[in-house]
Tab-separated table of C-alpha atoms in Angstrom:
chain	number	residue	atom	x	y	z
B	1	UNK	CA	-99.105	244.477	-74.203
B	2	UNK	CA	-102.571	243.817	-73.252
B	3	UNK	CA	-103.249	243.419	-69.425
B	4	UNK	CA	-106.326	241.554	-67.733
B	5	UNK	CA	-107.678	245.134	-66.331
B	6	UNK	CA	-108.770	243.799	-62.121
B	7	UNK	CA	-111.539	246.080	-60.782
B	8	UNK	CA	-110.630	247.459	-56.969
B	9	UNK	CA	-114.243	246.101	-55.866
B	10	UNK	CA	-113.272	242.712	-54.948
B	11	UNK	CA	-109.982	243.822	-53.610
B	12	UNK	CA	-111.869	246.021	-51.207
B	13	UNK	CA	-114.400	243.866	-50.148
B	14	UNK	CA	-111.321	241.289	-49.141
B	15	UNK	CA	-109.571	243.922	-47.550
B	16	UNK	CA	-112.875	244.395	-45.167
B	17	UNK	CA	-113.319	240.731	-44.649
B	18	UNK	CA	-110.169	240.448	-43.350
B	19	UNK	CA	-110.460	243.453	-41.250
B	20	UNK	CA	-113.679	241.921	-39.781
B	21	UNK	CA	-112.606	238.623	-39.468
B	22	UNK	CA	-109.617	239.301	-37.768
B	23	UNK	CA	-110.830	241.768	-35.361
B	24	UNK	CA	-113.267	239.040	-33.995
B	25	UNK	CA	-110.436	236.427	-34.189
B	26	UNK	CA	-108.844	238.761	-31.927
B	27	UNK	CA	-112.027	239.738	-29.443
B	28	UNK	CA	-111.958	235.894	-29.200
B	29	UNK	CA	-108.591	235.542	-28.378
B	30	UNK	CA	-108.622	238.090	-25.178
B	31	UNK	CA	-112.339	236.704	-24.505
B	32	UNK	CA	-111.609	232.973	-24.600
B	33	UNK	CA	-113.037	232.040	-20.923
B	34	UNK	CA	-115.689	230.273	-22.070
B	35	UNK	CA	-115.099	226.372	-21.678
B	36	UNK	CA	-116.352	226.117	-25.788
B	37	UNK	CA	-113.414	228.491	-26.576
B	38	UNK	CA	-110.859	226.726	-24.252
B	39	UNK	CA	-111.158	227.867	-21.212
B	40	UNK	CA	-108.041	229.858	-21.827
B	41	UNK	CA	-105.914	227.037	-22.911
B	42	UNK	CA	-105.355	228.463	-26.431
B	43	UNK	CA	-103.597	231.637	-25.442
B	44	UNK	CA	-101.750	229.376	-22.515
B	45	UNK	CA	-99.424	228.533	-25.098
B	46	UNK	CA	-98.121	231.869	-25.840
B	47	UNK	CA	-97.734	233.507	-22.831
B	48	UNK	CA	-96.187	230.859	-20.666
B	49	UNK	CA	-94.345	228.079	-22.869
B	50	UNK	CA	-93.157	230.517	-26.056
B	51	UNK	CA	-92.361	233.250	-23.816
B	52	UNK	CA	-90.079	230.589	-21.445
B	53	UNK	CA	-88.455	229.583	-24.594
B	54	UNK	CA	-88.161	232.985	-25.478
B	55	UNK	CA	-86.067	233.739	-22.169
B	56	UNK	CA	-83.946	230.462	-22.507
B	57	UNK	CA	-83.323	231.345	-26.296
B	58	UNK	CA	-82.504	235.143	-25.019
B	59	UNK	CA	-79.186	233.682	-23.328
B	60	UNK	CA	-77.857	232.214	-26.585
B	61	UNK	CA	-79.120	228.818	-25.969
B	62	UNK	CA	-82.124	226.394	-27.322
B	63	UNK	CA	-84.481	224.547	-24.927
B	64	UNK	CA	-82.448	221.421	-23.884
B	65	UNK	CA	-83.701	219.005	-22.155
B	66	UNK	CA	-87.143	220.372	-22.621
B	67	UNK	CA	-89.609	217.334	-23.970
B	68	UNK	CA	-91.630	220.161	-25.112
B	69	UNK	CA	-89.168	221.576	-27.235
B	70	UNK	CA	-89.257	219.331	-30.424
B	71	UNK	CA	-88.792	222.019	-33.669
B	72	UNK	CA	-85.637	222.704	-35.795
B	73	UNK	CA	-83.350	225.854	-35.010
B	74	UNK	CA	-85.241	227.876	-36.758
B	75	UNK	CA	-88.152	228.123	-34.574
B	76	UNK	CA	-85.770	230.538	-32.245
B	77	UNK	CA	-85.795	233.412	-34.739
B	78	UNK	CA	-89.690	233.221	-34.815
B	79	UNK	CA	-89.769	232.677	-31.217
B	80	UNK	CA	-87.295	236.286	-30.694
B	81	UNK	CA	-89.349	238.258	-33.055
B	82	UNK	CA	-91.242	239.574	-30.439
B	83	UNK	CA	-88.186	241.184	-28.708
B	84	UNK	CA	-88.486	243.833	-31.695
B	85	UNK	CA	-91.611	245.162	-30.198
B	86	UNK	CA	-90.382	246.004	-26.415
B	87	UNK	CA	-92.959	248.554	-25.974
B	88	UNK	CA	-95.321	245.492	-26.260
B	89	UNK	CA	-95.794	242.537	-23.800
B	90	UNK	CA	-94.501	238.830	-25.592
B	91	UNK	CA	-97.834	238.243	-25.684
B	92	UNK	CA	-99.276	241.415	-27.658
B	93	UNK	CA	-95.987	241.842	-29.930
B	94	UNK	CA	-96.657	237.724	-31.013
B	95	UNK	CA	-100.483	238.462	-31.665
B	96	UNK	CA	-99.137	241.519	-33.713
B	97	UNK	CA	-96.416	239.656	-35.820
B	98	UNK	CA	-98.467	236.878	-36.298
B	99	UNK	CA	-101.495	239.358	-37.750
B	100	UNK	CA	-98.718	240.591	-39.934
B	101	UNK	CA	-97.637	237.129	-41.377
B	102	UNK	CA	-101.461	236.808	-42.049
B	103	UNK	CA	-101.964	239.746	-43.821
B	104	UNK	CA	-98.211	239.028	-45.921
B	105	UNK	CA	-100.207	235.849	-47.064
B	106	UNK	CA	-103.320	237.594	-48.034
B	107	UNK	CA	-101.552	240.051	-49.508
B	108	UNK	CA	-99.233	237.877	-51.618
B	109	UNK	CA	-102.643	236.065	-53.166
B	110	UNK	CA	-103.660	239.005	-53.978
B	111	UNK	CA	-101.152	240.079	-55.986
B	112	UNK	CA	-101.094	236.857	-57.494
B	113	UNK	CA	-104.405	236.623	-58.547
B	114	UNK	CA	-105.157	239.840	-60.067
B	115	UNK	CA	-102.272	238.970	-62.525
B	116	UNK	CA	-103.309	237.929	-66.255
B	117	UNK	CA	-105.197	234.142	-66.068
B	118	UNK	CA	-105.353	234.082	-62.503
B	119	UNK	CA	-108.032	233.958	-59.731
B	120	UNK	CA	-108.854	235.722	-56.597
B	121	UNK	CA	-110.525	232.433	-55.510
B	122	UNK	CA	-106.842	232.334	-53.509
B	123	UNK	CA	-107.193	234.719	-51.391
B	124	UNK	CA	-110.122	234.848	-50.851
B	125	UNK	CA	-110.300	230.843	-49.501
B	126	UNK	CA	-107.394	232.165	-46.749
B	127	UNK	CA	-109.117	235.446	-45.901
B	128	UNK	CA	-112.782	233.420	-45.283
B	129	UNK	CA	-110.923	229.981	-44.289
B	130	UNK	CA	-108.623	230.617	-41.509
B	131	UNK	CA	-111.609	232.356	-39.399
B	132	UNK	CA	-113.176	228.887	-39.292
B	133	UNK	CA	-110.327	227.776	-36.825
B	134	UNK	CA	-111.281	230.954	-34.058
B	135	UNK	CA	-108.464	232.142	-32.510
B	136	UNK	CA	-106.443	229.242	-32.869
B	137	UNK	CA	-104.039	230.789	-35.834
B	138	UNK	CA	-102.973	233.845	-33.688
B	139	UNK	CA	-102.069	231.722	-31.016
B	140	UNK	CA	-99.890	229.346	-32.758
B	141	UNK	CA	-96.641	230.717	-34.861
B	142	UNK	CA	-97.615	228.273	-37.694
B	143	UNK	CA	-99.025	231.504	-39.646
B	144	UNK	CA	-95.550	232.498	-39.980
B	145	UNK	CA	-94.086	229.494	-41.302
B	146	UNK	CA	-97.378	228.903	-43.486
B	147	UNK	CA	-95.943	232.641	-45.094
B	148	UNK	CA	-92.453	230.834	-45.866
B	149	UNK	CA	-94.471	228.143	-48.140
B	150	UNK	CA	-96.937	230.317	-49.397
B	151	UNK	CA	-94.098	232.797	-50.844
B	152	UNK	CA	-92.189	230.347	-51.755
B	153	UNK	CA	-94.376	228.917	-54.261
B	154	UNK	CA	-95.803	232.157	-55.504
B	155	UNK	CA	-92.087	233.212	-56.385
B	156	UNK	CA	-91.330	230.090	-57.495
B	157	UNK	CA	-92.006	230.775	-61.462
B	158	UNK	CA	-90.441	234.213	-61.672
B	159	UNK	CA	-87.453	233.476	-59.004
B	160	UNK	CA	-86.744	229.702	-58.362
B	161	UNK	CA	-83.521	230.703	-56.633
B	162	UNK	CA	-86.044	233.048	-54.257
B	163	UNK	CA	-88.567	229.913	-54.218
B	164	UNK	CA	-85.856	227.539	-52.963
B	165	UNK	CA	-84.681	230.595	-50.502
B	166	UNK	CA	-88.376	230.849	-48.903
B	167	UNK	CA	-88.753	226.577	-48.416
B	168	UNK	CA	-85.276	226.020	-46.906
B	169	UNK	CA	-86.227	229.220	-44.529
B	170	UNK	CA	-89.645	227.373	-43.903
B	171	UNK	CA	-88.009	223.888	-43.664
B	172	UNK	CA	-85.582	225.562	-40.951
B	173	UNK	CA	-88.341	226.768	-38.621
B	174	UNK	CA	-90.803	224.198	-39.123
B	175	UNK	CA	-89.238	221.161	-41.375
B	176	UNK	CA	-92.678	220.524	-43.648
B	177	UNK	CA	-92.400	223.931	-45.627
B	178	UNK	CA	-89.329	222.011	-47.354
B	179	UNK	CA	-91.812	219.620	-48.820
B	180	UNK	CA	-93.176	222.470	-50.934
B	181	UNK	CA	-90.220	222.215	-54.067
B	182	UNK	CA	-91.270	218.167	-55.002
B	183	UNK	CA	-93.654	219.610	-58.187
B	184	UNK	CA	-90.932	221.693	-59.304
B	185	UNK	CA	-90.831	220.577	-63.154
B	186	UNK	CA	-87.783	218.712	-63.837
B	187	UNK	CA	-85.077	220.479	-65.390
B	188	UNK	CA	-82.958	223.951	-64.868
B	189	UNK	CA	-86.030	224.887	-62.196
B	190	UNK	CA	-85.679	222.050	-59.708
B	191	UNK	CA	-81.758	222.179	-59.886
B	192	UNK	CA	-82.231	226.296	-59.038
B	193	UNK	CA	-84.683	225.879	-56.431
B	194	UNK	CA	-83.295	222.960	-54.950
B	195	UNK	CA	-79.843	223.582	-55.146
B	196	UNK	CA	-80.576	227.112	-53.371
B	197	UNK	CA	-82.737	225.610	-50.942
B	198	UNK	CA	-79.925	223.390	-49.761
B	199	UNK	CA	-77.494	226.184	-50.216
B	200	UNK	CA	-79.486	229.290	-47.548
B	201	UNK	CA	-80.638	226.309	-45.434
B	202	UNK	CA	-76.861	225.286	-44.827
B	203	UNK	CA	-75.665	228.498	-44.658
B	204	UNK	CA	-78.723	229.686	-41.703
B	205	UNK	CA	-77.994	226.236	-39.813
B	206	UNK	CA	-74.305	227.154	-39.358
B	207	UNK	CA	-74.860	230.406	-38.657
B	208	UNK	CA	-77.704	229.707	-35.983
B	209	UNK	CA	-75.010	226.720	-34.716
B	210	UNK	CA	-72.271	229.584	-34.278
B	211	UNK	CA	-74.946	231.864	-32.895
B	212	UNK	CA	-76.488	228.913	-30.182
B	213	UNK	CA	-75.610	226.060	-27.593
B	214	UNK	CA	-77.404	223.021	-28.132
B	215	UNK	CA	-78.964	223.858	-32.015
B	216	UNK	CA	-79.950	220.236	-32.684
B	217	UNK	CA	-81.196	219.513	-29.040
B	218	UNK	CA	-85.070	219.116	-30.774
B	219	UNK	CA	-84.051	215.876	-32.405
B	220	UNK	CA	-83.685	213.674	-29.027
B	221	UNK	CA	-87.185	214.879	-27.879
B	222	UNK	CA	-88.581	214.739	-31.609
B	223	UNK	CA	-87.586	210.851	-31.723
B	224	UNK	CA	-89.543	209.975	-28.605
B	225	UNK	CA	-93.141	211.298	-29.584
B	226	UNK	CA	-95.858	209.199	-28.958
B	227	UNK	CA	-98.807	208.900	-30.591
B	228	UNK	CA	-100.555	211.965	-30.451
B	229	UNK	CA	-104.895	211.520	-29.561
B	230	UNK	CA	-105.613	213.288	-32.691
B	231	UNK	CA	-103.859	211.601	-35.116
B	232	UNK	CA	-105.589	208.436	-37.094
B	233	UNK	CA	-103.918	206.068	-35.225
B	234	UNK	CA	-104.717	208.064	-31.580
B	235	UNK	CA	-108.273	208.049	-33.054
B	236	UNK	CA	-108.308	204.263	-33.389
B	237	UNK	CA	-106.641	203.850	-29.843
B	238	UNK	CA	-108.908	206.078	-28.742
B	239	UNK	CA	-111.889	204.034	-30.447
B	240	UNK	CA	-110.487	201.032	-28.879
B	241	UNK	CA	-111.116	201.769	-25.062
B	242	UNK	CA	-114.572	201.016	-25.736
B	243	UNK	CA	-113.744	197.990	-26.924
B	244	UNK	CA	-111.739	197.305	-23.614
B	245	UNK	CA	-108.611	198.440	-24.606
B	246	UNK	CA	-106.592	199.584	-21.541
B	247	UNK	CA	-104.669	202.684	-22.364
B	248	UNK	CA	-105.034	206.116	-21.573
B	249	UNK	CA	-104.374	209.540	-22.713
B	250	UNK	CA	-101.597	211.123	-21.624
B	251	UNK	CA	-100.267	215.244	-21.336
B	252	UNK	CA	-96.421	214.391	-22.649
B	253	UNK	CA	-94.271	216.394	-24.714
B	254	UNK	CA	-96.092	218.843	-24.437
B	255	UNK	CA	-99.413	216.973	-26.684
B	256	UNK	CA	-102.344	214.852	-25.307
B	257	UNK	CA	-101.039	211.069	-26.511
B	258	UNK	CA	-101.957	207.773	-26.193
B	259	UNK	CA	-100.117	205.347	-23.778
B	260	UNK	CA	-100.730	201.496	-23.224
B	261	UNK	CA	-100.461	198.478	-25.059
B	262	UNK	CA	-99.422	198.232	-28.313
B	263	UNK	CA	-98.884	201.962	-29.067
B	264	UNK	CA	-95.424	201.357	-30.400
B	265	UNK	CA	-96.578	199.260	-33.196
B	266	UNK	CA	-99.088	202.203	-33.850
B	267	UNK	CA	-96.063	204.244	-33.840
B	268	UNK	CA	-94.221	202.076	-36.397
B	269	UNK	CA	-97.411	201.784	-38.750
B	270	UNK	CA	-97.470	205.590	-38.843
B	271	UNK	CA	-94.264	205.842	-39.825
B	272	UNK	CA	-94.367	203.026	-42.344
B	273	UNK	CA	-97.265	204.844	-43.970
B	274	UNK	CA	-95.210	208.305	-43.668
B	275	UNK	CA	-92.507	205.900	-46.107
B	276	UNK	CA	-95.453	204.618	-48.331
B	277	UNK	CA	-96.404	207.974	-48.802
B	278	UNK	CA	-93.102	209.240	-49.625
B	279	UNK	CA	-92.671	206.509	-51.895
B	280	UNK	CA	-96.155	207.063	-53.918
B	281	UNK	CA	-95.381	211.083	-54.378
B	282	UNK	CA	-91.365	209.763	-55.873
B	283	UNK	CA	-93.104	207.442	-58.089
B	284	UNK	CA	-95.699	210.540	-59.612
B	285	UNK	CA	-92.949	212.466	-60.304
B	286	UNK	CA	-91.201	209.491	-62.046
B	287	UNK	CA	-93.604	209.195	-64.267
B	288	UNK	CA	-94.999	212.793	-64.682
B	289	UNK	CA	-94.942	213.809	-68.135
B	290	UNK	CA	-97.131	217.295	-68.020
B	291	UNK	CA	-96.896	219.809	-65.644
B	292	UNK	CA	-99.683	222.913	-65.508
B	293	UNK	CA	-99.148	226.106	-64.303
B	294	UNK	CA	-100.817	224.902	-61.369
B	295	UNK	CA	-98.320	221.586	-60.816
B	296	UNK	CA	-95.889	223.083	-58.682
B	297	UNK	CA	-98.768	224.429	-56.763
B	298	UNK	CA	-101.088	221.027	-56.523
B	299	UNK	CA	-98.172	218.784	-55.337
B	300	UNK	CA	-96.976	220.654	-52.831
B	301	UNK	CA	-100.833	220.331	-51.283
B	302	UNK	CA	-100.771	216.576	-51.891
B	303	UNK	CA	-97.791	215.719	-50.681
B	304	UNK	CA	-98.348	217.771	-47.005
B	305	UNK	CA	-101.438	216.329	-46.968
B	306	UNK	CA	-100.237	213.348	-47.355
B	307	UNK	CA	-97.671	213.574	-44.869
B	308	UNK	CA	-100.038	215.097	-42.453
B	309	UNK	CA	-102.532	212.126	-42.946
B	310	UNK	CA	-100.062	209.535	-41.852
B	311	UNK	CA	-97.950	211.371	-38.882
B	312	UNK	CA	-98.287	210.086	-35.625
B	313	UNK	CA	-99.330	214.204	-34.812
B	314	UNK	CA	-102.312	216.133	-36.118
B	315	UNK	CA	-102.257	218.795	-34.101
B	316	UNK	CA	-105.149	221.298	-34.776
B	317	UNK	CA	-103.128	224.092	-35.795
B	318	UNK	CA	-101.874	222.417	-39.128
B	319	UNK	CA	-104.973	223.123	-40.260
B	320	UNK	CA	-103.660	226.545	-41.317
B	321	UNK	CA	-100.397	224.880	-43.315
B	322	UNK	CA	-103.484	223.021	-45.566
B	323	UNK	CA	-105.528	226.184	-46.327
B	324	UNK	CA	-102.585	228.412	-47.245
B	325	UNK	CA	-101.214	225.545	-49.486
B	326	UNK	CA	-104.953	225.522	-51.147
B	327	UNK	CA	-105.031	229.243	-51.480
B	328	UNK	CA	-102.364	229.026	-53.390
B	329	UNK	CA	-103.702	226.495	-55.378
B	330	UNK	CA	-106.726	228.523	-56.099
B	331	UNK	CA	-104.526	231.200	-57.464
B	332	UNK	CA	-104.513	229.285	-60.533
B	333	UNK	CA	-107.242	228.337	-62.837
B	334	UNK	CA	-105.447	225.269	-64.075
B	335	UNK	CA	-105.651	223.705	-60.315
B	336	UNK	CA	-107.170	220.023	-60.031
B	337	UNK	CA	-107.444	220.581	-56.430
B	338	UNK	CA	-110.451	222.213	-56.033
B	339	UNK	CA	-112.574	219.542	-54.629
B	340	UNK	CA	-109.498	219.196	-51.743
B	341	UNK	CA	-109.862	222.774	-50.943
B	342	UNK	CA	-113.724	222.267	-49.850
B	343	UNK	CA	-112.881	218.986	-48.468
B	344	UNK	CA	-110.296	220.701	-45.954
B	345	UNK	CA	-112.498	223.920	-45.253
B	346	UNK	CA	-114.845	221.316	-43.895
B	347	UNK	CA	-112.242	219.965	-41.755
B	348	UNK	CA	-110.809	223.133	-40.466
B	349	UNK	CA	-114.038	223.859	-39.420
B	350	UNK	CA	-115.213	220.310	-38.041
B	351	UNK	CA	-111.503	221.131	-36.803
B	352	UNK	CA	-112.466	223.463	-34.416
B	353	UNK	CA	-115.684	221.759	-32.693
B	354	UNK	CA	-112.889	219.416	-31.580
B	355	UNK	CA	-110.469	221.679	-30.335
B	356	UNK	CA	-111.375	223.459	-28.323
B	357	UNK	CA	-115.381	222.971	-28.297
B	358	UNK	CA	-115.046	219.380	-27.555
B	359	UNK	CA	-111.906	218.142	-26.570
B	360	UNK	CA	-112.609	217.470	-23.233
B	361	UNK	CA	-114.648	214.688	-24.697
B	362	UNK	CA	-112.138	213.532	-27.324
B	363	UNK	CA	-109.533	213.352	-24.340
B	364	UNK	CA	-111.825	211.550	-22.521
B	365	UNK	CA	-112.905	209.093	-24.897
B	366	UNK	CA	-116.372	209.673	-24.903
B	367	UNK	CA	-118.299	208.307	-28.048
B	368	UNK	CA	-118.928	212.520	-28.783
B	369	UNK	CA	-115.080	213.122	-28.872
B	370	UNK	CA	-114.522	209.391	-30.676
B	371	UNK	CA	-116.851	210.050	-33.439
B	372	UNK	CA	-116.144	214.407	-33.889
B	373	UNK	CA	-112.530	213.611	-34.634
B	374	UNK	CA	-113.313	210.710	-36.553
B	375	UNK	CA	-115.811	212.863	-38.798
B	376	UNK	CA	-112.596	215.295	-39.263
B	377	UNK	CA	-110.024	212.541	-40.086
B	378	UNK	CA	-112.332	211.307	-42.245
B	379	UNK	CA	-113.009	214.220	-44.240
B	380	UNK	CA	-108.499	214.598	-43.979
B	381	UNK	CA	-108.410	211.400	-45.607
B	382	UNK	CA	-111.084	211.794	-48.627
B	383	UNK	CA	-109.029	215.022	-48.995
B	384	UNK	CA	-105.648	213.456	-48.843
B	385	UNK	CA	-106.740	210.518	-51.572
B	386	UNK	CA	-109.041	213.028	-53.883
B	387	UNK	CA	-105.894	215.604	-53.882
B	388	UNK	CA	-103.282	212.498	-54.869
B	389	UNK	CA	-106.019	210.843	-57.834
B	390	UNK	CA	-106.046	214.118	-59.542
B	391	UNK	CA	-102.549	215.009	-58.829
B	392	UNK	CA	-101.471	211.632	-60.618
B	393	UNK	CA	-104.096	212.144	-63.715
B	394	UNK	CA	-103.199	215.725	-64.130
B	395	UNK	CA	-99.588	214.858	-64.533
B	396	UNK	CA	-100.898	212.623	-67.818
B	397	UNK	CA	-100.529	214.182	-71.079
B	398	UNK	CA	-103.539	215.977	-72.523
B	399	UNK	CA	-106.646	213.886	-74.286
B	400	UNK	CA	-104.400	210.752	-72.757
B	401	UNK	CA	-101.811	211.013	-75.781
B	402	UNK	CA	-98.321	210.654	-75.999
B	403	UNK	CA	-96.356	213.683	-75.608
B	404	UNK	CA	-93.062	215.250	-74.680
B	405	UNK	CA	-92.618	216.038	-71.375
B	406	UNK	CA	-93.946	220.029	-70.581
B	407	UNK	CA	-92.762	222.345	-68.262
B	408	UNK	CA	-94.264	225.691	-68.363
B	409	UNK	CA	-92.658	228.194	-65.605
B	410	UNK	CA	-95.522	228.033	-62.914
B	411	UNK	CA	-96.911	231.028	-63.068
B	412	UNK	CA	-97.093	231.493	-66.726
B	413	UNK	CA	-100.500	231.340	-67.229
B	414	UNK	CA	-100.512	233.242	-70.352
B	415	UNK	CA	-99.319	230.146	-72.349
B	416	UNK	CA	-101.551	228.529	-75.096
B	417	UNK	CA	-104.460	226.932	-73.553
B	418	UNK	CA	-104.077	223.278	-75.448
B	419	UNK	CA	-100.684	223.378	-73.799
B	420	UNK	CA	-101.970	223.505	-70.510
B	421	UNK	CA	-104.475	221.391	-70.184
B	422	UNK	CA	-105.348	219.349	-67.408
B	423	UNK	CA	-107.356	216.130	-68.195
């Protein structure tokens, strides 16, 4: 059997990238005083609202009544982990799990691209990408869900029952990760992965149900979001104070959102886009007749992008959900996304001149803050259309003829070139 023979060069020089990289995303993270690192507000979150719901969680019970608490059952396991390190304050032992998840995820793009066809590009977009957001990403336990989806792709060709395992786990802690199976090709794959996915999720929800008071407790706070300042319609709220609009920004569960007039129908707009969106991603795979290597892969960017683009939230750190889903894109040399995965490397890092450089400014409404996260919306938006446009003409058959649907196993990129084609 001949083998595509990887050098360890590159492999090494990743391996000290991320080394450096995340030893300065940790000197940041202990030196954060600055006001253009956050003054200490990115840390803040750890240390005083995780580790509170770490005690409430301790006692067998999830946050109720907490408006800040607004994340499916999950989240408690994640939220525990650092329990397993005692000899370690909540604080260090998070830092040190979540260092872990990152170096899973760089480690599980590795392996998949040094395997015959495939590309390093992968990881090496996450190991030089998720610097670009400081020390955001080890503050925030959305590198540990962004490991669920990222394995559960890569093991989605060779394992869809461990594919479907990985997004239901992902969907438990943080819902989007269950977004990740809609490229699945139709067929025996989707009715594996899904049918597991629905099968582990069920079976973790009842036995985090038996194992807590008040599981579902997030959905009441959940339903009564606002609209959150960073989101596209927060920017254009935010826009219109200086065209006399008279609302305000607002610290409520537990985000900076907009409050005054006519912020329910922004509200309802978001979520009729969120439907829009749903409906446009149904219809591609309708009418999908060719799936790549790389389909699986490319959808599940497009459609969290697109469901990131049109939430009422954008918080900063789902930046890192959109450059793990484009590493794994990258894996694959049959990806159309390409383009999207410069388009949101310039928003991660346009990203973090917002928050936490700037968002005093954006919080204030100044025309600095106004037009920064407009810039990064912006650039969210070109990458939310470009990613859908090639998603949709991918999907077409090859030199635009007729042709049986295809659907290779997703990581097989050792099939016959003409039959993989992506026009």
């Amino acid at each position: 059997m001949n083998r595509l023979r990887v050098t360890p060069g590159p492999v090494l020089a990743l391996t000290a990238v991320w080394l450096a990289t995340r030893a300065l995303m940790s000197w940041l993270l202990t030196h954060d005083s600055s006001p253009l690192l956050g003054g200490g507000s990115v840390p803040r979150e750890v240390w005083r609202l995780y580790f509170h719901w770490y005690g409430v969680l301790s006692h067998g019970a999830f946050p109720a009544h907490d408006s800040t608490w607004q994340y499916p059952p999950g989240a408690g396991a994640v939220l525990l982990a650092p329990g397993l390190l005692p000899w370690l304050t909540y604080f260090q032992a998070f830092v040190v799990l979540t260092l872990a998840a990152d170096a899973l995820i760089a480690a599980a793009l590795v392996h998949a691209g040094t395997r015959p066809g495939r590309s390093l590009f992968g990881a090496t977009l996450w190991t030089c990408g998720l610097p670009l957001l400081l020390h955001l990403p080890l503050a925030r336990y959305d590198v540990q869900v962004t490991a669920l989806a990222v394995i559960s792709l890569l093991t989605l060709g060779r394992s869809p029952r461990a594919g479907g395992v990985f997004a239901a786990l992902g969907a438990l802690v943080k819902v989007w990760p269950g977004l990740v199976l809609l490229g699945t090709p139709r067929g025996p794959m989707t009715r594996r992965a899904w049918g597991w996915a629905v099968a582990a999720g069920g079976a973790c929800l009842a036995l985090l149900t038996l194992s807590f008071n008040n599981p579902l407790a997030f959905l009441r706070e959940q339903g009564g979001r606002g609209v959150q300042i960073e989101s596209f319609g927060g920017t254009a709220l935010n826009l219109a104070r200086h065209a006399g609009w008279s609302g305000r920004a607002r610290y409520q569960y537990g985000a900076i959102e907009m409050v005054g007039p006519h912020v329910p129908a922004v509200a309802t707009a978001s979520l009729v886009l969120t439907a829009a969106a749903f409906g446009l991603l149904v219809l591609w795979r309708v009418r999908a007749r060719h799936w790549s290597p790389a389909t699986p892969y490319d959808a599940a960017l497009a459609t969290v992008l697109l469901f990131t683009v049109t939430s009422r939230v954008i918080s900063p750190q789902y930046m890192i959900w959109l450059i793990g889903l484009a590493a794994v894109c990258l894996t694959s040399r049959h990806t159309s996304q390409r383009p999207v995965a410069v388009l949101i490397l310039a928003a991660s890092a346009l990203s973090s001149v917002v928050f936490p450089m700037f968002y005093r400014d954006v919080v204030a409404g100044s025309w600095t803050g106004c037009l920064l996260i407009l810039a990064r919306n912006g650039l969210l938006a070109a990458a939310a259309v470009v990613s859908f446009v090639r998603l949709w003409r991918s999907a077409r058959p090859p030199s635009g003829k007729p042709a049986p649907v295809t659907q290779p196993r997703p990581d097989s990129d050792r099939l016959p070139h003409r039959a993989l084609s992506v026009s």
